[in-house]
XYZ file of C-alpha atoms in Angstrom:
780
model
C 0.000 0.000 0.000
C 1.424 3.363 -1.012
C 3.253 5.294 1.637
C 3.395 2.924 4.586
C 2.805 -0.596 3.268
C 5.103 -3.508 2.524
C 8.176 -2.514 0.536
C 8.211 1.130 1.649
C 11.253 2.721 3.308
C 9.197 4.076 6.188
C 11.144 5.966 8.837
C 11.252 4.015 12.089
C 8.503 5.230 14.386
C 10.397 4.141 17.523
C 13.277 6.484 16.686
C 11.290 9.565 17.691
C 11.049 8.113 21.185
C 14.746 7.332 21.361
C 15.947 10.648 19.923
C 13.810 12.707 22.296
C 14.872 10.811 25.387
C 11.517 9.107 25.817
C 12.849 5.556 25.571
C 12.573 3.413 28.659
C 15.723 1.402 29.149
C 16.482 -0.940 32.025
C 18.334 1.476 34.265
C 15.476 3.969 33.938
C 13.003 1.530 35.508
C 12.603 2.185 39.228
C 10.003 1.207 41.806
C 9.032 2.883 45.094
C 11.025 1.552 48.030
C 13.460 -0.417 45.917
C 16.752 -1.674 47.311
C 19.911 -2.213 45.271
C 22.029 -5.312 44.787
C 25.700 -5.790 44.027
C 27.432 -9.072 43.219
C 30.770 -10.254 44.567
C 32.493 -12.107 41.748
C 35.366 -14.535 41.830
C 38.829 -13.112 41.095
C 40.048 -16.658 40.367
C 39.530 -18.765 37.265
C 39.479 -21.969 39.295
C 39.489 -22.284 43.084
C 37.896 -24.006 46.032
C 35.814 -21.838 48.348
C 37.311 -22.432 51.795
C 35.248 -19.868 53.722
C 33.139 -16.735 53.305
C 32.974 -14.164 56.113
C 30.112 -11.681 55.735
C 29.858 -10.014 59.188
C 31.720 -6.846 58.222
C 29.643 -6.450 55.080
C 26.391 -7.039 56.949
C 27.324 -4.327 59.458
C 28.088 -1.743 56.792
C 25.809 1.328 56.582
C 22.582 0.766 54.669
C 23.073 -2.977 54.151
C 19.870 -5.014 54.253
C 21.171 -8.502 53.472
C 24.293 -10.419 52.517
C 23.487 -13.680 50.740
C 25.746 -16.592 49.803
C 25.505 -20.080 48.386
C 24.727 -21.337 51.889
C 21.554 -19.213 51.910
C 20.647 -20.541 48.476
C 20.914 -24.101 49.790
C 18.996 -23.264 52.966
C 16.092 -21.864 50.955
C 16.063 -24.897 48.656
C 16.657 -23.035 45.414
C 17.777 -24.869 42.303
C 20.439 -24.227 39.700
C 20.108 -22.541 36.348
C 18.333 -24.981 34.014
C 20.512 -26.545 31.344
C 19.681 -27.776 27.852
C 18.554 -31.288 28.779
C 15.294 -30.656 26.965
C 16.916 -29.080 23.897
C 15.810 -30.067 20.409
C 18.869 -32.195 19.829
C 20.310 -34.911 22.056
C 24.050 -34.714 22.542
C 26.366 -37.603 23.361
C 30.039 -38.214 24.050
C 32.339 -40.323 21.886
C 31.694 -43.435 24.002
C 27.935 -43.073 23.510
C 27.214 -41.667 26.954
C 25.008 -38.603 27.215
C 26.543 -35.155 27.130
C 27.477 -33.679 30.494
C 25.453 -30.667 31.638
C 26.787 -29.762 35.088
C 24.638 -27.702 37.470
C 25.247 -23.964 37.372
C 24.600 -22.432 40.807
C 23.205 -18.920 41.063
C 25.775 -18.290 43.824
C 28.932 -20.395 43.944
C 28.783 -23.702 45.796
C 32.115 -25.068 46.986
C 34.143 -24.073 43.949
C 34.423 -21.303 41.370
C 35.241 -22.118 37.754
C 35.749 -18.804 35.985
C 36.735 -15.254 36.802
C 33.497 -13.379 37.383
C 31.432 -16.244 38.774
C 28.910 -14.918 41.363
C 30.027 -15.746 44.918
C 27.833 -13.539 47.128
C 25.262 -10.761 46.872
C 24.779 -7.645 48.979
C 21.460 -5.795 49.075
C 21.539 -2.248 50.421
C 19.571 1.000 50.388
C 21.630 2.394 47.534
C 23.781 0.949 44.756
C 26.851 2.754 46.094
C 26.423 1.270 49.565
C 25.917 -2.187 48.103
C 29.151 -1.867 46.124
C 31.029 -0.612 49.190
C 29.763 -3.514 51.302
C 30.740 -6.095 48.689
C 34.360 -5.113 49.238
C 34.021 -6.003 52.945
C 33.191 -9.644 52.260
C 36.194 -11.807 53.076
C 36.561 -14.962 51.017
C 39.302 -17.513 51.426
C 40.059 -19.290 48.162
C 42.306 -22.257 47.475
C 43.486 -21.619 43.913
C 43.497 -24.540 41.487
C 45.115 -25.016 38.094
C 43.027 -23.638 35.253
C 42.730 -24.160 31.509
C 41.414 -21.455 29.185
C 42.767 -22.380 25.748
C 40.282 -24.104 23.454
C 42.776 -26.450 21.830
C 44.323 -27.438 25.180
C 41.135 -27.982 27.188
C 40.777 -31.634 26.130
C 44.510 -32.381 26.028
C 45.993 -35.048 28.259
C 46.916 -33.626 31.627
C 44.751 -30.509 31.340
C 43.134 -29.335 34.618
C 39.694 -30.925 34.988
C 36.608 -28.810 35.659
C 34.058 -31.551 36.265
C 34.694 -35.138 37.423
C 31.690 -36.312 35.415
C 33.273 -34.877 32.224
C 36.637 -36.658 31.805
C 38.958 -34.815 29.492
C 36.726 -31.726 29.873
C 34.541 -33.050 27.048
C 30.886 -32.056 27.200
C 29.815 -33.636 23.909
C 31.011 -35.119 20.628
C 28.907 -34.227 17.612
C 29.036 -36.094 14.299
C 27.186 -35.125 11.133
C 27.312 -36.363 7.552
C 28.482 -39.416 5.640
C 32.048 -40.282 6.646
C 32.426 -43.093 4.112
C 31.255 -40.906 1.234
C 33.717 -38.208 2.244
C 36.582 -40.711 2.427
C 35.678 -41.922 -1.066
C 35.605 -38.343 -2.330
C 39.075 -37.654 -0.990
C 40.380 -40.950 -2.351
C 39.365 -39.920 -5.884
C 40.384 -36.275 -5.650
C 42.866 -34.576 -7.974
C 43.442 -31.787 -5.475
C 43.137 -31.496 -1.690
C 43.170 -28.157 0.103
C 43.626 -28.035 3.873
C 43.334 -25.152 6.292
C 43.449 -24.541 10.040
C 41.359 -21.717 11.446
C 40.727 -20.005 14.736
C 37.317 -18.395 15.168
C 38.122 -15.987 17.973
C 36.003 -15.428 21.068
C 34.019 -12.183 21.186
C 31.492 -10.466 23.422
C 28.300 -8.670 22.393
C 29.096 -5.309 24.070
C 25.556 -3.860 23.838
C 24.993 -0.145 24.462
C 23.202 -0.907 27.737
C 24.458 -3.732 29.918
C 22.172 -6.294 31.552
C 19.948 -5.493 34.482
C 17.156 -6.988 36.568
C 14.570 -5.556 38.937
C 12.545 -8.033 40.982
C 9.416 -7.588 43.088
C 7.161 -9.943 45.025
C 3.481 -9.563 45.957
C 2.738 -11.645 49.081
C -1.028 -11.247 48.580
C -1.073 -12.957 45.200
C 2.115 -14.944 45.634
C 3.271 -13.651 42.253
C 6.626 -12.244 41.230
C 7.404 -9.568 38.666
C 10.781 -9.336 36.953
C 11.782 -6.330 34.868
C 14.690 -7.455 32.709
C 16.209 -6.249 29.453
C 15.908 -9.610 27.720
C 14.646 -10.517 24.259
C 13.051 -13.827 25.168
C 10.894 -12.939 28.146
C 8.908 -16.173 28.016
C 12.021 -18.356 28.288
C 13.432 -16.174 31.053
C 10.133 -16.601 32.913
C 10.045 -20.373 32.507
C 13.685 -21.020 33.384
C 13.678 -18.598 36.306
C 10.574 -20.326 37.652
C 12.313 -23.695 37.368
C 15.310 -22.392 39.305
C 13.103 -21.024 42.093
C 10.835 -24.080 42.231
C 7.823 -22.111 40.989
C 5.231 -22.472 38.259
C 5.785 -20.164 35.282
C 2.372 -18.608 35.944
C 3.741 -17.235 39.225
C 6.201 -14.975 37.420
C 5.564 -12.059 35.108
C 8.541 -10.876 33.051
C 8.456 -7.410 31.514
C 11.032 -6.150 29.010
C 11.121 -2.592 27.698
C 13.720 -0.983 25.427
C 16.781 -3.209 25.365
C 19.716 -1.117 24.225
C 21.031 -3.929 22.045
C 21.187 -7.668 22.559
C 22.744 -9.601 19.638
C 21.790 -12.929 21.254
C 23.459 -12.258 24.601
C 20.231 -11.019 26.253
C 18.234 -14.038 25.090
C 19.224 -16.222 28.036
C 18.509 -16.661 31.718
C 21.274 -15.508 34.059
C 21.826 -15.934 37.829
C 20.749 -12.359 38.481
C 17.196 -13.082 37.283
C 16.279 -15.559 40.053
C 18.542 -13.733 42.541
C 16.551 -10.496 42.321
C 13.208 -12.270 42.777
C 14.548 -14.327 45.672
C 15.934 -11.232 47.388
C 12.698 -9.308 46.832
C 10.714 -12.060 48.532
C 13.136 -12.258 51.483
C 13.211 -8.497 52.041
C 9.617 -7.655 51.187
C 10.626 -4.868 48.801
C 11.800 -4.541 45.188
C 15.484 -5.240 44.508
C 17.374 -3.799 41.543
C 20.699 -4.758 39.973
C 22.507 -3.184 37.032
C 25.685 -4.597 35.583
C 28.764 -2.427 35.330
C 30.744 -2.576 32.111
C 33.684 -4.549 33.510
C 31.171 -6.809 35.244
C 29.500 -7.388 31.881
C 32.756 -8.566 30.327
C 33.090 -11.086 33.166
C 29.507 -12.369 33.274
C 27.718 -11.956 29.926
C 27.747 -14.917 27.575
C 30.499 -14.717 24.974
C 30.466 -16.049 21.437
C 32.326 -18.151 18.829
C 35.663 -19.633 20.092
C 36.352 -22.478 17.646
C 39.553 -24.182 16.584
C 39.014 -25.915 13.236
C 40.847 -28.127 10.769
C 39.094 -28.445 7.420
C 39.891 -30.057 4.093
C 38.307 -29.790 0.660
C 38.618 -32.404 -2.091
C 38.364 -31.243 -5.724
C 38.458 -32.934 -9.108
C 40.561 -31.924 -12.092
C 38.052 -29.230 -13.060
C 38.192 -27.665 -9.577
C 34.748 -28.943 -8.695
C 34.145 -29.741 -5.050
C 33.914 -33.447 -4.259
C 33.929 -33.640 -0.476
C 34.392 -31.532 2.634
C 35.529 -32.669 6.058
C 35.649 -30.489 9.164
C 36.985 -31.090 12.663
C 36.179 -28.433 15.242
C 36.810 -27.979 18.946
C 34.276 -25.567 20.443
C 34.852 -23.906 23.808
C 31.688 -23.887 25.946
C 33.244 -22.181 28.965
C 32.867 -23.307 32.564
C 29.162 -24.157 32.412
C 26.589 -25.056 29.773
C 24.617 -21.962 28.903
C 20.993 -22.035 27.759
C 21.698 -22.857 24.089
C 25.464 -23.131 24.377
C 25.895 -26.607 22.817
C 23.420 -25.966 19.996
C 25.312 -23.212 18.157
C 28.594 -25.118 17.599
C 26.881 -28.415 16.792
C 23.595 -28.476 14.857
C 23.418 -24.798 13.867
C 27.045 -24.833 12.721
C 27.366 -28.130 10.914
C 24.050 -27.995 9.063
C 25.260 -24.878 7.194
C 28.695 -26.192 6.153
C 27.465 -26.916 2.627
C 27.210 -23.183 2.037
C 26.209 -22.183 -1.477
C 27.942 -25.127 -3.130
C 26.881 -28.460 -4.621
C 29.463 -30.481 -2.690
C 28.307 -34.128 -2.911
C 29.691 -35.355 0.435
C 30.263 -33.697 3.790
C 31.329 -34.914 7.216
C 31.898 -32.897 10.378
C 32.984 -33.649 13.914
C 32.608 -31.142 16.735
C 33.905 -31.625 20.252
C 32.447 -29.301 22.877
C 34.854 -28.713 25.746
C 34.750 -27.066 29.157
C 37.287 -24.437 30.180
C 37.751 -21.929 32.991
C 36.166 -19.107 31.034
C 32.817 -17.354 30.796
C 30.312 -19.664 29.125
C 29.630 -19.188 25.403
C 26.279 -19.077 23.682
C 24.562 -17.694 20.607
C 25.971 -14.429 19.273
C 24.681 -12.746 16.120
C 24.404 -15.594 13.616
C 24.883 -18.462 16.115
C 26.874 -21.062 14.188
C 26.203 -19.759 10.690
C 29.029 -17.168 10.607
C 31.388 -19.866 11.859
C 30.273 -22.216 9.065
C 30.477 -19.563 6.352
C 33.959 -18.656 7.546
C 35.201 -22.233 7.131
C 33.633 -22.766 3.712
C 34.565 -19.409 2.204
C 38.129 -19.459 3.482
C 38.506 -22.935 1.949
C 37.043 -21.777 -1.369
C 39.465 -18.845 -1.458
C 42.454 -21.003 -0.563
C 41.467 -23.553 -3.225
C 41.307 -20.818 -5.855
C 44.742 -19.563 -4.830
C 46.359 -22.994 -4.876
C 44.770 -23.997 -8.190
C 45.505 -20.684 -9.899
C 41.865 -19.769 -10.455
C 40.113 -16.456 -9.937
C 38.084 -16.477 -6.699
C 34.851 -15.751 -8.550
C 35.503 -18.487 -11.101
C 35.909 -21.299 -8.575
C 32.658 -20.259 -6.958
C 30.750 -20.162 -10.234
C 31.908 -23.694 -11.051
C 30.502 -24.987 -7.772
C 27.391 -22.926 -7.019
C 24.091 -24.738 -6.680
C 22.099 -23.681 -9.746
C 18.613 -22.115 -9.539
C 17.378 -24.884 -11.828
C 18.285 -27.412 -9.127
C 16.022 -25.823 -6.525
C 14.659 -27.182 -4.282
C 18.062 -28.635 -3.434
C 18.840 -31.019 -0.588
C 22.337 -30.484 0.808
C 24.268 -33.455 2.234
C 23.233 -32.777 5.842
C 19.540 -32.750 5.040
C 18.421 -29.131 4.728
C 16.447 -28.231 1.609
C 17.163 -24.867 -0.024
C 13.955 -23.753 -1.688
C 14.796 -20.607 -3.671
C 18.240 -19.098 -4.275
C 20.390 -17.731 -7.111
C 23.953 -17.543 -5.813
C 25.574 -16.754 -9.154
C 23.264 -13.779 -9.680
C 24.153 -12.436 -6.248
C 27.866 -12.690 -7.064
C 27.433 -10.936 -10.399
C 25.395 -8.103 -8.845
C 27.877 -7.674 -6.024
C 30.797 -7.548 -8.447
C 29.011 -4.772 -10.319
C 28.543 -2.814 -7.072
C 32.190 -3.346 -6.167
C 33.528 -2.374 -9.631
C 35.343 -5.693 -9.835
C 36.929 -4.960 -13.250
C 38.507 -1.780 -11.896
C 40.305 -3.503 -9.023
C 43.550 -4.127 -10.926
C 44.016 -0.406 -11.527
C 43.271 0.396 -7.886
C 45.772 -2.235 -6.742
C 48.446 -0.761 -8.988
C 47.784 2.698 -7.540
C 48.146 1.324 -4.013
C 51.462 -0.323 -4.907
C 52.795 2.982 -6.182
C 52.048 4.511 -2.771
C 53.751 1.635 -0.931
C 50.572 -0.117 0.158
C 49.105 -3.559 -0.428
C 45.549 -3.844 -1.746
C 43.372 -6.940 -1.635
C 39.841 -7.952 -2.525
C 37.822 -10.802 -1.049
C 34.532 -12.538 -1.747
C 32.152 -14.253 0.627
C 29.077 -16.044 -0.708
C 26.906 -17.140 2.176
C 23.678 -18.940 3.007
C 21.989 -18.873 6.389
C 19.058 -20.636 7.946
C 16.357 -18.548 9.644
C 13.050 -19.268 11.323
C 14.344 -20.846 14.530
C 11.430 -21.837 16.807
C 8.898 -22.063 13.974
C 5.839 -20.831 15.894
C 4.671 -17.467 17.178
C 1.493 -15.884 18.522
C -0.019 -12.543 17.553
C -3.126 -10.643 18.606
C -4.837 -7.776 16.805
C -6.858 -5.701 19.271
C -9.154 -2.766 18.510
C -9.528 0.218 20.823
C -11.864 3.181 21.058
C -10.875 6.071 18.852
C -9.700 3.834 16.014
C -6.372 2.721 17.443
C -5.247 -0.835 16.754
C -2.644 -2.629 18.867
C -0.554 -5.524 17.637
C 0.622 -7.946 20.323
C 3.300 -10.454 19.389
C 5.567 -12.834 21.297
C 8.801 -11.514 19.773
C 10.872 -8.746 21.351
C 12.659 -6.010 19.455
C 16.214 -5.090 20.386
C 16.819 -2.499 17.703
C 15.470 -4.205 14.571
C 12.564 -1.809 14.020
C 9.690 -4.119 14.981
C 7.370 -1.233 15.835
C 7.692 0.027 12.268
C 7.835 -3.182 10.245
C 4.957 -4.863 12.081
C 2.845 -1.707 11.744
C 3.544 -1.771 8.007
C 2.219 -5.342 7.810
C -0.995 -4.352 9.583
C -1.401 -1.186 7.536
C -1.000 -3.216 4.351
C -3.526 -5.858 5.398
C -6.167 -3.767 7.170
C -5.762 -0.252 5.794
C -5.549 1.225 9.291
C -3.613 4.496 9.390
C 0.048 3.778 10.125
C 0.066 6.304 12.957
C -2.882 4.555 14.629
C -1.096 1.204 14.928
C 0.764 0.391 18.141
C 3.046 -2.638 18.506
C 3.220 -4.272 21.954
C 5.954 -6.729 22.946
C 7.814 -7.771 26.058
C 5.178 -8.780 28.620
C 4.842 -12.469 29.448
C 1.318 -11.882 30.853
C 0.121 -10.413 27.569
C 0.031 -13.641 25.546
C -0.177 -17.323 26.522
C 3.256 -18.021 25.056
C 5.914 -16.644 22.790
C 9.408 -17.379 21.585
C 11.222 -14.053 21.649
C 13.664 -12.723 19.110
C 16.594 -14.751 17.845
C 17.760 -16.494 14.708
C 16.283 -13.826 12.392
C 12.801 -15.189 13.093
C 10.733 -12.123 13.954
C 9.670 -11.014 10.467
C 9.122 -14.443 8.938
C 7.558 -16.248 11.914
C 6.170 -13.355 13.955
C 5.167 -11.565 10.761
C 3.310 -14.671 9.598
C 1.336 -14.732 12.850
C 0.445 -11.046 12.440
C -0.573 -11.591 8.824
C -2.835 -14.514 9.734
C -4.427 -12.510 12.547
C -5.091 -9.690 10.071
C -6.740 -12.107 7.637
C -9.025 -13.268 10.427
C -9.938 -9.635 11.150
C -10.745 -9.093 7.475
C -13.090 -12.097 7.379
C -14.855 -11.039 10.574
C -15.214 -7.507 9.255
C -16.461 -8.736 5.876
C -19.084 -10.904 7.552
C -20.322 -8.061 9.759
C -20.259 -5.499 6.954
C -22.321 -7.828 4.784
C -24.839 -8.251 7.614
C -25.131 -4.508 8.207
C -25.309 -3.661 4.497
C -27.714 -6.553 3.892
C -25.724 -8.377 1.230
C -23.874 -11.672 1.019
C -20.257 -11.681 2.277
C -18.978 -12.485 -1.207
C -20.551 -9.223 -2.429
C -18.247 -7.185 -0.209
C -15.027 -5.887 -1.772
C -12.202 -5.057 0.609
C -9.544 -2.436 -0.009
C -7.720 0.388 1.751
C -9.615 -0.206 4.968
C -13.062 0.063 3.366
C -15.681 -2.657 2.855
C -17.758 -1.814 -0.207
C -20.745 -3.468 -1.815
C -19.517 -4.383 -5.262
C -20.821 -2.114 -8.005
C -22.149 0.517 -5.566
C -20.905 3.368 -3.395
C -22.335 1.760 -0.255
C -19.423 1.151 2.096
C -18.231 1.055 5.687
C -14.807 1.799 7.080
C -13.025 -0.717 9.277
C -13.307 1.719 12.194
C -17.107 1.839 11.762
C -17.275 -1.936 11.568
C -15.093 -2.315 14.666
C -17.398 0.010 16.636
C -20.487 -1.859 15.453
C -18.855 -5.162 16.408
C -19.073 -4.150 20.073
C -22.879 -3.768 19.907
C -24.525 -7.154 20.433
C -27.700 -5.918 18.711
C -25.838 -5.359 15.445
C -24.171 -8.770 15.241
C -25.390 -11.636 13.067
C -26.422 -14.754 14.897
C -23.488 -16.769 16.203
C -20.906 -13.993 15.844
C -18.855 -13.048 18.902
C -18.520 -9.405 19.807
C -15.462 -7.501 18.623
C -13.028 -7.844 15.765
C -10.086 -8.782 17.983
C -8.268 -11.776 16.555
C -5.474 -14.119 17.568
C -3.437 -16.306 15.272
C -0.651 -18.797 15.644
C 1.962 -18.473 12.938
C 3.540 -21.837 12.193
C 6.318 -22.115 9.656
C 6.831 -25.726 8.637
C 10.266 -25.245 7.090
C 13.116 -22.769 7.620
C 14.043 -20.076 5.153
C 17.464 -19.568 3.597
C 18.499 -15.942 3.128
C 21.705 -15.654 1.158
C 23.958 -13.165 -0.476
C 27.393 -12.073 -1.502
C 29.809 -9.630 0.108
C 32.969 -8.175 -1.399
C 35.504 -6.398 0.771
C 38.357 -4.289 -0.584
C 41.114 -3.082 1.714
C 44.600 -1.666 1.956
C 47.452 -2.781 4.218
C 50.368 -0.666 5.321
C 53.217 -3.229 5.276
C 55.347 -1.142 7.638
C 52.766 -0.973 10.440
C 50.308 -3.788 9.659
C 47.397 -1.320 9.747
C 44.382 -2.407 7.697
C 41.969 0.079 6.132
C 38.758 -1.125 4.514
C 38.314 1.103 1.477
C 35.191 -0.381 -0.076
C 32.512 -2.818 1.040
C 29.694 -4.139 -1.164
C 26.807 -6.402 -0.251
C 23.941 -7.947 -2.189
C 21.439 -9.807 -0.025
C 18.507 -11.979 -0.996
C 15.961 -11.874 1.826
C 12.706 -12.769 0.129
C 10.024 -10.090 0.429
C 11.443 -6.974 2.061
C 9.019 -5.181 4.376
C 11.135 -2.051 4.810
C 14.284 -1.659 2.692
C 15.709 1.070 4.952
C 15.471 -1.162 8.010
C 16.988 -4.097 6.121
C 19.883 -1.929 4.972
C 20.445 -0.801 8.550
C 20.472 -4.382 9.787
C 22.980 -5.362 7.106
C 25.190 -2.381 7.970
C 25.199 -3.276 11.659
C 25.888 -6.925 10.944
C 28.842 -6.092 8.705
C 30.244 -3.801 11.392
C 30.146 -6.590 13.960
C 31.755 -8.998 11.510
C 34.509 -6.507 10.702
C 35.031 -6.035 14.427
C 35.605 -9.738 14.964
C 37.828 -10.066 11.918
C 40.142 -7.156 12.699
C 40.037 -6.168 16.353
C 37.726 -7.907 18.852
C 39.156 -10.656 21.050
C 38.114 -12.052 24.434
C 41.538 -13.426 25.271
C 42.387 -15.041 28.589
C 45.797 -15.240 30.245
C 46.953 -18.853 30.073
C 48.453 -18.837 33.574
C 45.951 -16.865 35.667
C 42.792 -17.333 33.618
C 42.179 -13.572 33.761
C 40.286 -11.950 30.892
C 42.831 -9.619 29.327
C 40.325 -7.277 27.719
C 37.655 -6.547 30.345
C 36.980 -2.928 29.434
C 36.800 -0.778 26.336
C 40.334 0.378 27.124
C 41.503 -3.123 26.148
C 38.683 -4.576 24.040
C 38.371 -2.830 20.679
C 35.067 -2.438 18.852
C 34.582 -0.784 15.446
C 34.102 2.960 15.373
C 32.829 5.189 12.610
C 36.307 5.652 11.182
C 36.852 1.859 11.084
C 34.374 1.455 8.242
C 33.683 2.900 4.804
C 30.252 3.784 3.499
C 28.634 0.504 2.497
C 27.231 -0.182 -0.954
C 24.261 -2.492 -0.518
C 21.449 -3.857 -2.623
C 18.826 -6.566 -2.356
C 17.400 -9.077 -4.765
C 13.981 -10.504 -4.105
C 13.144 -14.181 -4.538
C 10.109 -15.072 -2.456
C 10.290 -18.254 -0.440
C 7.375 -20.659 -0.290
C 7.750 -21.610 3.364
C 5.632 -18.784 4.791
C 2.656 -16.835 3.502
C 4.568 -13.566 3.172
C 7.612 -14.939 1.345
C 9.951 -13.349 3.925
C 13.325 -14.945 4.659
C 14.889 -12.872 7.466
C 17.798 -10.433 7.392
C 18.955 -9.511 10.887
C 22.138 -11.590 11.005
C 23.109 -11.776 7.344
C 25.676 -8.985 7.442
C 27.709 -10.734 10.120
C 27.511 -14.143 8.458
C 29.265 -13.017 5.307
C 31.641 -10.458 6.787
C 34.235 -12.628 8.533
C 35.343 -14.397 5.368
C 35.001 -11.356 3.107
C 37.401 -9.328 5.265
C 39.919 -12.123 5.846
C 39.885 -13.225 2.192
C 40.606 -9.629 1.183
C 43.417 -9.417 3.716
C 45.026 -12.644 2.525
C 44.733 -11.445 -1.076
C 46.616 -8.291 -0.091
C 49.510 -9.985 1.730
C 49.806 -13.185 -0.324
C 52.291 -11.599 -2.792
C 54.680 -11.205 0.157
C 54.465 -14.930 0.907
C 52.101 -14.693 3.867
C 50.086 -17.923 3.926
C 47.861 -17.500 6.956
C 46.655 -14.985 9.542
C 44.048 -15.756 12.172
C 41.346 -13.434 13.422
C 41.549 -10.877 14.864
C 43.956 -9.529 12.269
C 45.200 -6.667 14.416
C 47.954 -4.423 13.085
C 50.437 -6.300 15.284
C 49.328 -9.698 13.926
C 49.545 -8.494 10.322
C 52.912 -6.811 10.938
C 54.344 -9.982 12.477
C 53.067 -12.151 9.606
C 54.671 -9.839 7.053
C 57.968 -9.803 8.957
C 58.006 -13.590 9.246
C 57.274 -13.979 5.541
C 60.073 -11.591 4.639
C 62.462 -13.610 6.807
C 61.289 -16.765 5.071
C 60.025 -18.349 8.308
């Protein structure tokens, strides 16, 4: 619909609230009489808790309570729920079930990573709580620790859990091993590569927080938390506290960024509710920035060996991948899922490789636990496949675009079943590459490289063709509710964290119902508002949540058509619907949706058997996932004397099915690329091997991209509708990140390869690049 419907670049309506200071973020939520909590966190990566002395802290001014693991045990609280009921059953190499150790909300007997919660102080003010925390005296008996991913399962490594010998949580196998062996046996060429997918943290604008309250009259709890899966946080918090989910209401407002990290339940969620019940008043906690580095889930952290078999025409025959994935000290909510199923199922990428086999070993270490971070397994898979494709082209003397064209799955072969079982329904990878090369001025690169050489710099260009799977948790609920004055509210079980839900969902409703865009209000983030919901993650909101909204709108249209026909005394099939008006065909007799909605509340105006009101609820179920895809081309320069890398041009063509709002999609792609560039060139959660201390626990030591780290992006979209949901939407929120890692690193390797540099791992900091160049020049 013109102006505000599907396909229009409508300005985000939520931005007016943010730009005028009217947003409501976690730290702005306060309740009368609230107390404040502070957490004492372990300074050791691995240690036994010998004793905890809290008398001095309890006597400090304004302190209301000092709570430890002993109090948790005395009150009979549980541990944070693990993934025992996850969608995939994990095992170890000997066939035994994967090990999911209990994660206490306050340490019990031992600490296993720096930052683990040991005790909590509740005081009248946040400052007094922080002061009192420093008065708690804890005697630790330090133990040997292991933080390195590759060393965690090595013989003689310090053990975190007796029930997990060798620190192995799970062994994951996927694919046809015999077929892969046969492919390698008949190969003309074999390309091998070893990769490190570095550990990163989400670093949202606003850190995590929680505000708990308890009503003794109803026996219900209310948790205000900046999370983007409020239903899961409710259910898992209830399990930890021994409650029914119906006893807890979780409310999330503006999140200030999430990127997966705010999807999960954390110790502070049950801790605030428990403290509120004990003290009889609300209790609030807000994470500090250093605290966030030590307690928020981190992402990635893979060590991988991969090999690609090719025939004499450089066509892919088989792919084998061996990965060790670092889970951290405990098993986070979805921690094992990202490096196993979500990772391996996307290793086919955009290519018609006949055989594929992957092994993933999930290991424990004395680090913060890892979990889903923007892309959750798919960026890791794309990085392996695209780095291999680039290395194969280099070794075989082919252009990087040519080797991809020879191996792309063709549109004529769709739907196409990849070796690990997924079925791509609608993609054109070659067209994406061609369009992206046009954006990037691929033919002009040689001249630009020559100009860089004249100025003493190295220039490289890199391609990344990616496919991702979206539509995780293939069900969502949505309500359409009518209000006096003509306002319509849309209630959905997702939760925006910056994606523009308030705008995109309003566009869907405006398109379907003809209601004025300004009269549509989107409501998310309250677990009491709908019976269930599945939050935001895995680029599911538009395709799954949008499907639910669309179906609810269709139900409204049919109700309105039926009532309009009754009031206008014609058959329903004689009513034409368009632009929010219900018109008798061939006449000027019509009613607006607002008039029909008002009449629907009058029982005397309803046909027999019709319920009052036009409010509608629908469950959106998506039977199969969608597969957004695209191509990214990065061009960069390297200063060989300093190792500094400057990205000079970045082009992206994405295929996301039907695009609701192209401006929002472009913004999501831009943000995703920025996070991918950050991981490739600068971000690194690195731990000291001896002490287990996180070496970058503030923005003084942990680098994130800034405006001057990035060029202006050149982006475009193609539009091939999928058939797996009624809107044809595929999802776009994580695509930028999925392609960016390989695009940047392929460009970097193209720049330094003439010097003899064969490999650089992420993050390719100036120091790392400088060292690689120096080593190559020395011939080492």
